[in-house]
Tab-separated table of C-alpha atoms (C1' of nucleotides) in Angstrom:
chain	number	residue	atom	x	y	z
A	123	UNK	CA	-20.886	-28.983	4.047
A	124	UNK	CA	-23.060	-30.928	1.699
A	125	UNK	CA	-22.774	-34.452	1.363
A	126	UNK	CA	-21.824	-34.364	-2.264
A	127	UNK	CA	-18.867	-32.760	-3.648
A	128	UNK	CA	-20.307	-30.340	-5.716
A	129	UNK	CA	-18.186	-27.843	-7.260
A	130	UNK	CA	-20.084	-24.743	-6.779
A	131	UNK	CA	-18.690	-22.506	-4.013
A	132	UNK	CA	-20.847	-21.080	-1.318
A	133	UNK	CA	-21.678	-17.192	-1.474
A	134	UNK	CA	-18.866	-16.354	1.492
A	135	UNK	CA	-16.479	-17.992	-0.573
A	136	UNK	CA	-17.113	-16.106	-3.615
A	137	UNK	CA	-17.189	-12.846	-1.612
A	138	UNK	CA	-13.703	-13.663	0.292
A	139	UNK	CA	-12.319	-14.564	-3.452
A	140	UNK	CA	-13.570	-11.388	-4.950
A	141	UNK	CA	-12.239	-8.995	-2.148
A	142	UNK	CA	-9.161	-11.158	-2.121
A	143	UNK	CA	-8.554	-9.803	-5.918
A	144	UNK	CA	-9.673	-6.573	-5.775
A	145	UNK	CA	-7.962	-5.671	-2.015
A	146	UNK	CA	-4.566	-6.805	-3.620
A	147	UNK	CA	-4.819	-4.941	-6.786
A	148	UNK	CA	-6.633	-1.624	-5.518
A	149	UNK	CA	-6.132	-1.554	-1.999
A	150	UNK	CA	-8.669	-1.160	0.728
A	151	UNK	CA	-10.103	2.145	0.594
A	152	UNK	CA	-9.550	1.953	-2.974
A	153	UNK	CA	-11.972	-0.841	-3.369
A	154	UNK	CA	-15.991	-0.147	-2.849
A	155	UNK	CA	-18.371	-2.921	-1.591
A	156	UNK	CA	-20.541	-2.800	-4.601
A	157	UNK	CA	-17.484	-3.723	-6.565
A	158	UNK	CA	-16.786	-6.960	-4.415
A	159	UNK	CA	-20.468	-7.718	-4.580
A	160	UNK	CA	-20.395	-6.944	-8.672
A	161	UNK	CA	-17.462	-9.486	-8.735
A	162	UNK	CA	-18.903	-12.247	-6.441
A	163	UNK	CA	-22.399	-11.866	-7.650
A	164	UNK	CA	-24.020	-11.408	-4.282
A	165	UNK	CA	-26.100	-8.795	-2.872
A	166	UNK	CA	-25.776	-6.401	0.044
A	167	UNK	CA	-27.845	-8.963	2.473
A	168	UNK	CA	-25.219	-11.428	2.027
A	169	UNK	CA	-22.372	-9.435	2.842
A	170	UNK	CA	-23.513	-8.450	6.079
A	171	UNK	CA	-24.888	-11.862	7.218
A	172	UNK	CA	-21.748	-13.312	6.673
A	173	UNK	CA	-19.722	-10.353	7.837
A	174	UNK	CA	-21.615	-8.416	10.429
A	175	UNK	CA	-18.654	-5.938	11.048
A	176	UNK	CA	-19.088	-4.656	7.577
A	177	UNK	CA	-16.192	-3.828	5.511
A	178	UNK	CA	-13.561	-3.800	7.984
A	179	UNK	CA	-14.453	-7.331	9.443
A	180	UNK	CA	-14.339	-8.434	5.523
A	181	UNK	CA	-11.135	-7.266	5.008
A	182	UNK	CA	-9.652	-8.935	8.028
A	183	UNK	CA	-11.073	-12.204	6.865
A	184	UNK	CA	-9.712	-11.755	3.531
A	185	UNK	CA	-6.414	-11.197	5.085
A	186	UNK	CA	-6.321	-14.183	6.917
A	187	UNK	CA	-7.665	-16.171	3.789
A	188	UNK	CA	-4.685	-14.823	1.493
A	189	UNK	CA	-2.281	-15.697	4.486
A	190	UNK	CA	-3.333	-18.909	4.664
A	191	UNK	CA	-2.936	-19.482	0.665
A	192	UNK	CA	0.266	-17.796	0.667
A	193	UNK	CA	1.481	-20.086	3.613
A	194	UNK	CA	0.408	-23.379	1.319
A	195	UNK	CA	2.219	-22.001	-1.112
A	196	UNK	CA	5.579	-21.421	0.747
A	197	UNK	CA	5.320	-24.916	2.008
A	198	UNK	CA	4.558	-26.180	-1.441
A	199	UNK	CA	7.880	-24.711	-2.421
A	200	UNK	CA	9.880	-25.897	0.505
A	201	UNK	CA	8.775	-29.484	0.993
A	202	UNK	CA	10.375	-31.098	4.376
A	203	UNK	CA	13.902	-32.665	3.409
A	204	UNK	CA	14.276	-30.392	0.247
A	205	UNK	CA	17.011	-28.320	-0.943
A	206	UNK	CA	16.213	-25.130	0.555
A	207	UNK	CA	18.935	-23.058	-1.624
A	208	UNK	CA	17.178	-24.387	-4.441
A	209	UNK	CA	13.748	-23.814	-2.966
A	210	UNK	CA	14.504	-19.936	-2.829
A	211	UNK	CA	15.685	-20.093	-6.681
A	212	UNK	CA	12.978	-21.439	-7.736
A	213	UNK	CA	10.197	-19.701	-5.569
A	214	UNK	CA	11.402	-16.291	-6.893
A	215	UNK	CA	11.400	-17.465	-10.290
A	216	UNK	CA	7.455	-18.356	-9.878
A	217	UNK	CA	7.024	-15.117	-8.222
A	218	UNK	CA	8.401	-13.476	-11.286
A	219	UNK	CA	6.205	-15.461	-13.488
A	220	UNK	CA	3.240	-14.786	-11.722
A	221	UNK	CA	3.605	-10.966	-11.680
A	222	UNK	CA	4.338	-11.082	-15.492
A	223	UNK	CA	1.240	-13.197	-16.218
A	224	UNK	CA	-0.659	-11.161	-14.269
A	225	UNK	CA	0.522	-7.950	-15.986
A	226	UNK	CA	2.324	-6.575	-12.952
A	227	UNK	CA	-0.993	-6.767	-10.715
A	228	UNK	CA	-0.975	-9.901	-8.683
A	229	UNK	CA	1.945	-10.103	-6.083
A	230	UNK	CA	1.477	-10.213	-2.422
A	231	UNK	CA	-2.149	-10.695	-1.333
A	232	UNK	CA	-1.324	-8.670	2.156
A	233	UNK	CA	1.383	-6.258	1.386
A	234	UNK	CA	-1.011	-3.483	0.164
A	235	UNK	CA	-3.761	-3.630	2.702
A	236	UNK	CA	-1.012	-3.982	5.290
A	237	UNK	CA	0.637	-0.609	4.637
A	238	UNK	CA	-2.681	0.935	4.418
A	239	UNK	CA	-3.950	-0.025	7.669
A	240	UNK	CA	-1.012	-0.305	9.638
A	241	UNK	CA	-1.370	2.836	11.224
A	242	UNK	CA	-5.538	3.318	11.145
A	243	UNK	CA	-6.940	-0.158	12.156
A	244	UNK	CA	-5.616	-2.302	14.771
A	245	UNK	CA	-7.639	-5.261	13.915
A	246	UNK	CA	-6.541	-5.507	10.361
A	247	UNK	CA	-3.086	-4.594	11.350
A	248	UNK	CA	-3.036	-7.599	13.709
A	249	UNK	CA	-4.821	-10.069	10.598
A	250	UNK	CA	-1.842	-9.097	8.310
A	251	UNK	CA	0.740	-9.342	11.055
A	252	UNK	CA	-0.350	-13.029	11.867
A	253	UNK	CA	-0.201	-13.872	8.075
A	254	UNK	CA	3.191	-12.631	8.036
A	255	UNK	CA	4.355	-14.466	10.878
A	256	UNK	CA	2.910	-17.757	9.617
A	257	UNK	CA	5.072	-17.059	6.333
A	258	UNK	CA	8.363	-16.400	8.416
A	259	UNK	CA	7.198	-19.377	10.773
A	260	UNK	CA	7.523	-21.765	7.961
A	261	UNK	CA	10.360	-20.586	6.278
A	262	UNK	CA	12.272	-20.664	9.737
A	263	UNK	CA	11.213	-24.392	10.382
A	264	UNK	CA	12.835	-25.494	6.810
A	265	UNK	CA	16.194	-23.489	7.228
A	266	UNK	CA	16.400	-24.894	10.818
A	267	UNK	CA	15.902	-28.338	9.513
A	268	UNK	CA	18.699	-27.807	6.654
A	269	UNK	CA	21.085	-27.251	9.642
A	270	UNK	CA	21.136	-23.668	9.881
A	271	UNK	CA	21.362	-22.070	13.538
A	272	UNK	CA	18.235	-21.378	15.187
A	273	UNK	CA	19.247	-17.905	15.405
A	274	UNK	CA	20.423	-17.247	12.037
A	275	UNK	CA	17.330	-19.269	10.466
A	276	UNK	CA	14.889	-16.736	11.862
A	277	UNK	CA	17.235	-13.631	10.135
A	278	UNK	CA	17.443	-15.764	6.897
A	279	UNK	CA	13.824	-15.957	6.831
A	280	UNK	CA	13.031	-12.172	7.587
A	281	UNK	CA	15.656	-11.350	4.757
A	282	UNK	CA	13.919	-13.501	2.217
A	283	UNK	CA	10.689	-12.049	3.291
A	284	UNK	CA	12.258	-8.455	2.838
A	285	UNK	CA	13.849	-9.282	-0.553
A	286	UNK	CA	10.570	-10.355	-2.037
A	287	UNK	CA	8.287	-8.030	-0.944
A	288	UNK	CA	10.546	-5.545	-1.909
A	289	UNK	CA	10.905	-7.055	-5.014
A	290	UNK	CA	7.030	-7.286	-5.615
A	291	UNK	CA	7.044	-3.415	-4.918
A	292	UNK	CA	9.747	-2.336	-7.190
A	293	UNK	CA	8.618	-4.923	-9.808
A	294	UNK	CA	4.949	-3.565	-9.818
A	295	UNK	CA	5.907	0.038	-9.892
A	296	UNK	CA	8.646	-0.435	-12.490
A	297	UNK	CA	6.880	-2.818	-14.433
A	298	UNK	CA	9.799	-4.874	-14.724
A	299	UNK	CA	10.897	-8.794	-13.472
A	300	UNK	CA	14.320	-7.903	-13.014
A	301	UNK	CA	13.871	-6.564	-9.228
A	302	UNK	CA	12.587	-10.081	-8.453
A	303	UNK	CA	15.248	-11.965	-10.585
A	304	UNK	CA	17.919	-9.994	-8.862
A	305	UNK	CA	16.665	-10.614	-4.924
A	306	UNK	CA	16.180	-14.378	-5.937
A	307	UNK	CA	19.626	-14.893	-6.938
A	308	UNK	CA	20.659	-12.783	-3.832
A	309	UNK	CA	18.285	-14.498	-1.589
A	310	UNK	CA	19.442	-18.204	-2.818
A	311	UNK	CA	23.160	-16.933	-2.074
A	312	UNK	CA	22.314	-15.581	1.347
A	313	UNK	CA	20.574	-19.351	2.215
A	314	UNK	CA	23.453	-20.944	1.092
A	315	UNK	CA	26.082	-18.805	2.752
A	316	UNK	CA	23.845	-19.535	6.050
A	317	UNK	CA	24.081	-23.549	5.212
A	318	UNK	CA	27.678	-23.207	5.020
A	319	UNK	CA	27.986	-21.435	8.331
A	320	UNK	CA	29.262	-23.489	11.631
A	321	UNK	CA	26.224	-24.548	13.339
B	230	UNK	CA	9.949	34.549	-5.107
B	231	UNK	CA	9.616	37.146	-2.380
B	232	UNK	CA	12.869	39.258	-1.861
B	233	UNK	CA	12.961	38.847	1.871
B	234	UNK	CA	13.974	35.079	2.887
B	235	UNK	CA	10.692	35.267	5.052
B	236	UNK	CA	10.218	31.699	6.659
B	237	UNK	CA	6.444	31.842	5.860
B	238	UNK	CA	5.827	28.715	3.258
B	239	UNK	CA	3.197	29.482	0.573
B	240	UNK	CA	-0.017	27.483	0.264
B	241	UNK	CA	1.313	25.267	-2.446
B	242	UNK	CA	4.320	23.901	-0.235
B	243	UNK	CA	1.949	23.549	2.797
B	244	UNK	CA	-0.844	21.756	0.676
B	245	UNK	CA	2.432	19.310	-0.440
B	246	UNK	CA	3.777	18.763	2.850
B	247	UNK	CA	-0.122	17.865	4.301
B	248	UNK	CA	-0.610	15.420	1.676
B	249	UNK	CA	2.858	13.931	1.772
B	250	UNK	CA	2.225	13.075	5.431
B	251	UNK	CA	-1.393	11.891	5.129
B	252	UNK	CA	-0.718	9.785	1.848
B	253	UNK	CA	2.257	8.076	3.308
B	254	UNK	CA	0.400	6.955	6.524
B	255	UNK	CA	-3.085	6.188	5.140
B	256	UNK	CA	-2.552	5.806	1.390
B	257	UNK	CA	-4.001	7.533	-1.889
B	258	UNK	CA	-7.695	6.542	-1.167
B	259	UNK	CA	-7.842	6.816	2.319
B	260	UNK	CA	-6.592	10.377	2.437
B	261	UNK	CA	-9.677	12.704	1.272
B	262	UNK	CA	-9.039	16.083	0.150
B	263	UNK	CA	-10.710	17.718	2.916
B	264	UNK	CA	-8.428	16.335	5.492
B	265	UNK	CA	-5.480	17.730	3.561
B	266	UNK	CA	-7.011	20.730	3.442
B	267	UNK	CA	-7.449	20.812	7.029
B	268	UNK	CA	-4.014	19.529	7.910
B	269	UNK	CA	-2.477	22.514	5.377
B	270	UNK	CA	-5.155	25.056	6.722
B	271	UNK	CA	-6.040	25.812	3.075
B	272	UNK	CA	-9.205	25.906	0.776
B	273	UNK	CA	-10.550	24.083	-1.968
B	274	UNK	CA	-10.010	27.215	-4.165
B	275	UNK	CA	-6.530	27.104	-3.649
B	276	UNK	CA	-5.873	23.180	-4.192
B	277	UNK	CA	-7.779	23.453	-7.292
B	278	UNK	CA	-5.917	26.693	-8.485
B	279	UNK	CA	-2.169	25.017	-7.880
B	280	UNK	CA	-3.428	21.413	-9.180
B	281	UNK	CA	-6.190	22.004	-11.660
B	282	UNK	CA	-5.562	18.169	-12.219
B	283	UNK	CA	-7.293	17.576	-8.927
B	284	UNK	CA	-6.569	14.798	-6.570
B	285	UNK	CA	-4.404	12.726	-9.053
B	286	UNK	CA	-2.202	15.517	-10.021
B	287	UNK	CA	-1.662	16.649	-6.258
B	288	UNK	CA	-0.376	12.945	-5.753
B	289	UNK	CA	1.628	12.547	-8.421
B	290	UNK	CA	3.345	15.912	-7.426
B	291	UNK	CA	3.286	14.548	-3.794
B	292	UNK	CA	5.339	11.882	-4.945
B	293	UNK	CA	7.570	13.661	-6.667
B	294	UNK	CA	8.471	15.907	-3.988
B	295	UNK	CA	8.787	12.707	-1.374
B	296	UNK	CA	11.091	11.050	-4.058
B	297	UNK	CA	13.301	14.463	-4.329
B	298	UNK	CA	13.553	14.587	-0.185
B	299	UNK	CA	14.335	11.051	-0.136
B	300	UNK	CA	17.071	11.091	-2.487
B	301	UNK	CA	18.658	13.944	-0.792
B	302	UNK	CA	18.157	11.792	2.318
B	303	UNK	CA	20.350	8.799	0.514
B	304	UNK	CA	22.883	11.188	-0.803
B	305	UNK	CA	23.444	12.970	2.702
B	306	UNK	CA	24.144	9.469	4.376
B	307	UNK	CA	26.068	8.390	1.082
B	308	UNK	CA	28.934	11.271	0.655
B	309	UNK	CA	30.895	11.062	-2.511
B	310	UNK	CA	34.045	9.098	-1.180
B	311	UNK	CA	33.208	7.917	2.249
B	312	UNK	CA	32.758	4.144	3.149
B	313	UNK	CA	29.630	2.618	1.473
B	314	UNK	CA	29.688	-0.269	4.027
B	315	UNK	CA	29.150	2.151	7.058
B	316	UNK	CA	26.990	4.239	4.996
B	317	UNK	CA	24.808	1.438	4.651
B	318	UNK	CA	24.713	0.041	8.277
B	319	UNK	CA	23.808	3.841	9.452
B	320	UNK	CA	21.214	4.213	6.887
B	321	UNK	CA	19.361	1.297	8.343
B	322	UNK	CA	20.012	2.287	11.729
B	323	UNK	CA	18.421	5.861	11.221
B	324	UNK	CA	15.574	3.856	9.389
B	325	UNK	CA	15.045	2.097	12.275
B	326	UNK	CA	15.222	5.168	14.755
B	327	UNK	CA	12.820	7.249	12.527
B	328	UNK	CA	10.157	4.569	12.219
B	329	UNK	CA	10.348	3.768	16.048
B	330	UNK	CA	9.821	7.451	16.905
B	331	UNK	CA	7.003	7.954	14.634
B	332	UNK	CA	5.118	4.899	16.461
B	333	UNK	CA	5.795	2.842	13.092
B	334	UNK	CA	3.684	5.408	11.256
B	335	UNK	CA	6.502	6.990	9.133
B	336	UNK	CA	8.454	4.877	6.651
B	337	UNK	CA	8.797	5.245	2.737
B	338	UNK	CA	6.712	8.401	1.400
B	339	UNK	CA	6.231	6.423	-1.735
B	340	UNK	CA	5.874	2.736	-1.357
B	341	UNK	CA	1.961	2.538	0.055
B	342	UNK	CA	0.767	4.976	-2.811
B	343	UNK	CA	2.777	2.989	-5.525
B	344	UNK	CA	1.300	-0.183	-4.373
B	345	UNK	CA	-2.417	1.117	-4.500
B	346	UNK	CA	-2.184	2.948	-7.797
B	347	UNK	CA	0.562	0.442	-9.866
B	348	UNK	CA	-2.485	-1.113	-11.556
B	349	UNK	CA	-4.932	1.753	-11.497
B	350	UNK	CA	-3.325	4.975	-12.509
B	351	UNK	CA	-0.425	4.951	-15.102
B	352	UNK	CA	0.286	8.861	-14.199
B	353	UNK	CA	0.919	8.173	-10.538
B	354	UNK	CA	2.742	5.078	-11.252
B	355	UNK	CA	5.350	6.378	-13.360
B	356	UNK	CA	5.692	9.280	-10.810
B	357	UNK	CA	6.644	6.644	-8.343
B	358	UNK	CA	8.880	4.822	-10.636
B	359	UNK	CA	10.994	7.956	-11.185
B	360	UNK	CA	11.405	8.440	-7.536
B	361	UNK	CA	12.611	4.510	-7.188
B	362	UNK	CA	14.819	5.547	-10.057
B	363	UNK	CA	16.375	8.088	-8.578
B	364	UNK	CA	17.369	6.293	-5.552
B	365	UNK	CA	18.740	3.530	-7.284
B	366	UNK	CA	20.527	5.653	-9.272
B	367	UNK	CA	22.474	7.513	-6.352
B	368	UNK	CA	23.338	4.416	-4.398
B	369	UNK	CA	24.275	2.606	-7.781
B	370	UNK	CA	26.813	5.638	-8.417
B	371	UNK	CA	28.186	5.498	-5.209
B	372	UNK	CA	28.850	1.837	-5.327
B	373	UNK	CA	30.320	2.012	-8.766
B	374	UNK	CA	32.498	4.996	-7.225
B	375	UNK	CA	33.720	2.577	-4.425
B	376	UNK	CA	35.083	-0.221	-6.846
B	377	UNK	CA	32.147	-2.131	-7.496
B	378	UNK	CA	31.541	-3.149	-10.999
B	379	UNK	CA	29.003	-1.672	-13.256
B	380	UNK	CA	26.592	-4.732	-13.309
B	381	UNK	CA	26.980	-5.596	-9.805
B	382	UNK	CA	26.376	-2.027	-8.578
B	383	UNK	CA	23.355	-1.805	-9.854
B	384	UNK	CA	22.124	-5.278	-8.675
B	385	UNK	CA	23.602	-4.295	-5.076
B	386	UNK	CA	21.393	-1.058	-5.329
B	387	UNK	CA	18.548	-3.065	-6.072
B	388	UNK	CA	19.147	-5.472	-3.214
B	389	UNK	CA	19.586	-2.388	-0.816
B	390	UNK	CA	16.202	-1.087	-1.925
B	391	UNK	CA	14.082	-4.267	-1.858
B	392	UNK	CA	15.784	-4.787	1.909
B	393	UNK	CA	15.007	-1.411	3.102
B	394	UNK	CA	11.265	-1.671	1.568
B	395	UNK	CA	10.240	-5.216	2.805
B	396	UNK	CA	11.567	-4.197	6.101
B	397	UNK	CA	9.907	-1.083	6.258
B	398	UNK	CA	6.700	-3.386	5.368
B	399	UNK	CA	7.359	-5.790	7.776
B	400	UNK	CA	8.142	-3.515	10.676
B	401	UNK	CA	5.198	-0.972	10.090
B	402	UNK	CA	2.571	-4.511	10.096
B	403	UNK	CA	4.771	-6.087	13.279
B	404	UNK	CA	5.442	-3.243	15.407
B	405	UNK	CA	9.106	-3.974	15.768
B	406	UNK	CA	12.196	-2.434	14.434
B	407	UNK	CA	13.881	-5.775	14.235
B	408	UNK	CA	13.380	-6.549	10.610
B	409	UNK	CA	14.894	-3.053	9.811
B	410	UNK	CA	17.968	-4.152	12.067
B	411	UNK	CA	18.100	-7.922	10.618
B	412	UNK	CA	17.892	-5.977	7.056
B	413	UNK	CA	20.613	-3.731	7.735
B	414	UNK	CA	23.281	-6.405	8.866
B	415	UNK	CA	22.501	-8.048	5.861
B	416	UNK	CA	22.471	-5.302	3.473
B	417	UNK	CA	26.116	-3.898	4.798
B	418	UNK	CA	27.229	-7.251	4.483
B	419	UNK	CA	26.077	-7.742	0.920
B	420	UNK	CA	27.816	-4.384	-0.091
B	421	UNK	CA	31.186	-5.276	2.033
B	422	UNK	CA	31.109	-8.930	-0.294
B	423	UNK	CA	30.850	-7.145	-3.455
B	424	UNK	CA	33.472	-4.558	-2.839
B	425	UNK	CA	35.795	-7.570	-2.144
B	426	UNK	CA	34.705	-9.159	-5.399
B	427	UNK	CA	37.375	-9.172	-8.390
B	428	UNK	CA	36.711	-6.006	-10.755
C	131	DG	C1'	-4.972	34.066	-4.977
C	132	DT	C1'	-8.488	32.939	-1.344
C	133	DC	C1'	-13.071	31.813	0.015
C	134	DT	C1'	-17.793	29.602	0.415
C	135	DA	C1'	-21.697	27.029	-1.251
C	136	DT	C1'	-23.093	23.457	-4.003
C	137	DA	C1'	-23.503	19.871	-7.107
C	138	DA	C1'	-23.437	15.099	-8.258
C	139	DA	C1'	-21.707	10.919	-7.466
C	140	DA	C1'	-20.236	7.088	-4.622
C	141	DC	C1'	-19.660	5.783	-0.214
C	142	DG	C1'	-20.712	1.988	4.123
C	143	DA	C1'	-24.320	0.357	6.467
C	144	DT	C1'	-29.445	-0.648	7.631
C	145	DA	C1'	-34.236	-2.135	7.303
C	146	DG	C1'	-37.415	-5.077	6.012
C	147	DA	C1'	-39.835	-8.196	2.754
C	148	DC	C1'	-39.417	-12.933	1.092
D	104	DG	C1'	-29.898	-16.992	3.077
D	105	DT	C1'	-31.147	-13.366	-0.286
D	106	DC	C1'	-32.910	-9.394	-2.196
D	107	DT	C1'	-33.672	-4.011	-2.757
D	108	DA	C1'	-34.860	0.290	-1.278
D	109	DT	C1'	-33.146	3.684	1.024
D	110	DC	C1'	-30.468	6.565	4.943
D	111	DG	C1'	-26.874	9.596	5.798
D	112	DT	C1'	-22.605	10.637	5.218
D	113	DT	C1'	-18.239	11.643	2.724
D	114	DT	C1'	-16.321	12.250	-1.946
D	115	DT	C1'	-14.184	14.713	-5.663
D	116	DA	C1'	-15.058	18.733	-8.097
D	117	DT	C1'	-17.187	23.349	-9.648
D	118	DA	C1'	-19.170	27.865	-9.890
D	119	DG	C1'	-18.707	32.855	-8.493
D	120	DA	C1'	-18.152	36.353	-5.291
D	121	DC	C1'	-14.480	38.599	-3.609
DNA sequence: GTCTATAAAACGATAGAC
DNA sequence: GTCTATCGTTTTATAGAC
C-alpha cells in the first residue's frame, strides 16, 4: 500500500480485472493467457510472479474477486432494514439494464466458468461455490431480518438465485431481456408471499 | 439407411454422442477434437467428412441434437392432457436423480456451451437459442392446454426454465441436489397458482 | 468413407537477464 | 517486479493414400 492515494492500479489488480472480464465473456478454456496479458498491459513474468500456480490459480483468484464484487452489489441493493420485495424488483431491473447495455456480454461473473470446471477442477469449483454461498448468505440474512422464517429464508434465497442465473442464461442466449423481466416479477412475488406467511 | 435394423450406430452418430457428453461436461473450448475422436472411435477424416465446417459445425449440430433429446424428454414428462402440476414436481425430481447419479456431471446439454459462445459465435448461439425455444414451446403449450392464459403460459414456462437451469448451475457447483429440490417445489407451486388464476 | 501424416498456429509454462 | 526468448505440448485443420 502506498501512502499517497494515487489512482494508478497495480499490475496484480489490472490482471485480475482483465481476467474477470474475459473469463466471464469467453469462459475459462476459451480465454488465453496472452489475451489477458494484452488486455491488462502486463507481461508473462508478472502473471507468474503474482500467480505462481499459473492459469488455474489466476482463475480461482478471479472467481473470488468476482464473488466479492457481486456480494457487495447484492448488499447495496438490499440495505439493512429495507423493503426486500422492492429490492428484489429493482435488482432484477438493474440486471436487465446491465445485460442490455453490454450487448448481452456481461451477466454473472462466475456462472460460465463454474459450469466449465465443476467436473474438472476441484480448486476452481470450490472457489465458485464459496462465491455463490456468500451471495445466498446475504439474501438469506435480509429475508430473515424482514420476518421470513429461517428455513423459508434459505429457500427463498435459493429460488432468487436460480431465477436470476437461469434468466441470465436465457437472456444472453436469446439476446432478449424479457426473461429477466419475467423472472424479476416472479421473484418479487415469491418474496412477498413468503413475507405474508405465518412466522 | 440399411434395410436390416442392425443396432450398430454409424460413425456420424457416434461422433455426435461423444461430443454431446464431452461438451456438456467440459464445455466447448475445453473439449479437444482428439478427445471426441477417441471417445467415438473415429478418425479425423470421418469428422471432417461429416462436418466440413470443423469444430464449430460439429458443436452446432451437437447443440441441435441435444435440444431434440431434451425436448422429447419434456414431452415425455408432460403428456397431453396430463396433470401439469404433478409433472413439474416429477420432472425436477428426475433431474435431481440424474444429476446425483452422474456425480454432478450431467445436467443441461446446452447451458455450458451456450454461455461460452453467446458472445463469440453467432451460429452456435442461434443453435442454442433454438433448442431453448423448443423446450419453452412445449411447456407453454401444455400450460395453455391445462387452462392457463396464453400470456401467463409463456411466463410460467420461462420461470420453469430459469428455475431448473439456475438449479442445475447451483447444484453442480455446490455438489448438492438441494437446490433442485427447492426449485422443484417452488415451480410446481407457481404452476398450481397459475392454474387457479381466472382465465 | 476411413486412415495417417503433417502442417501451422496457439497454448501454458519456464528461464534468465535486468 | 518486469521483460523477452523459448521450450514442449496441444490445438484445429488439411492432404493424400487407400
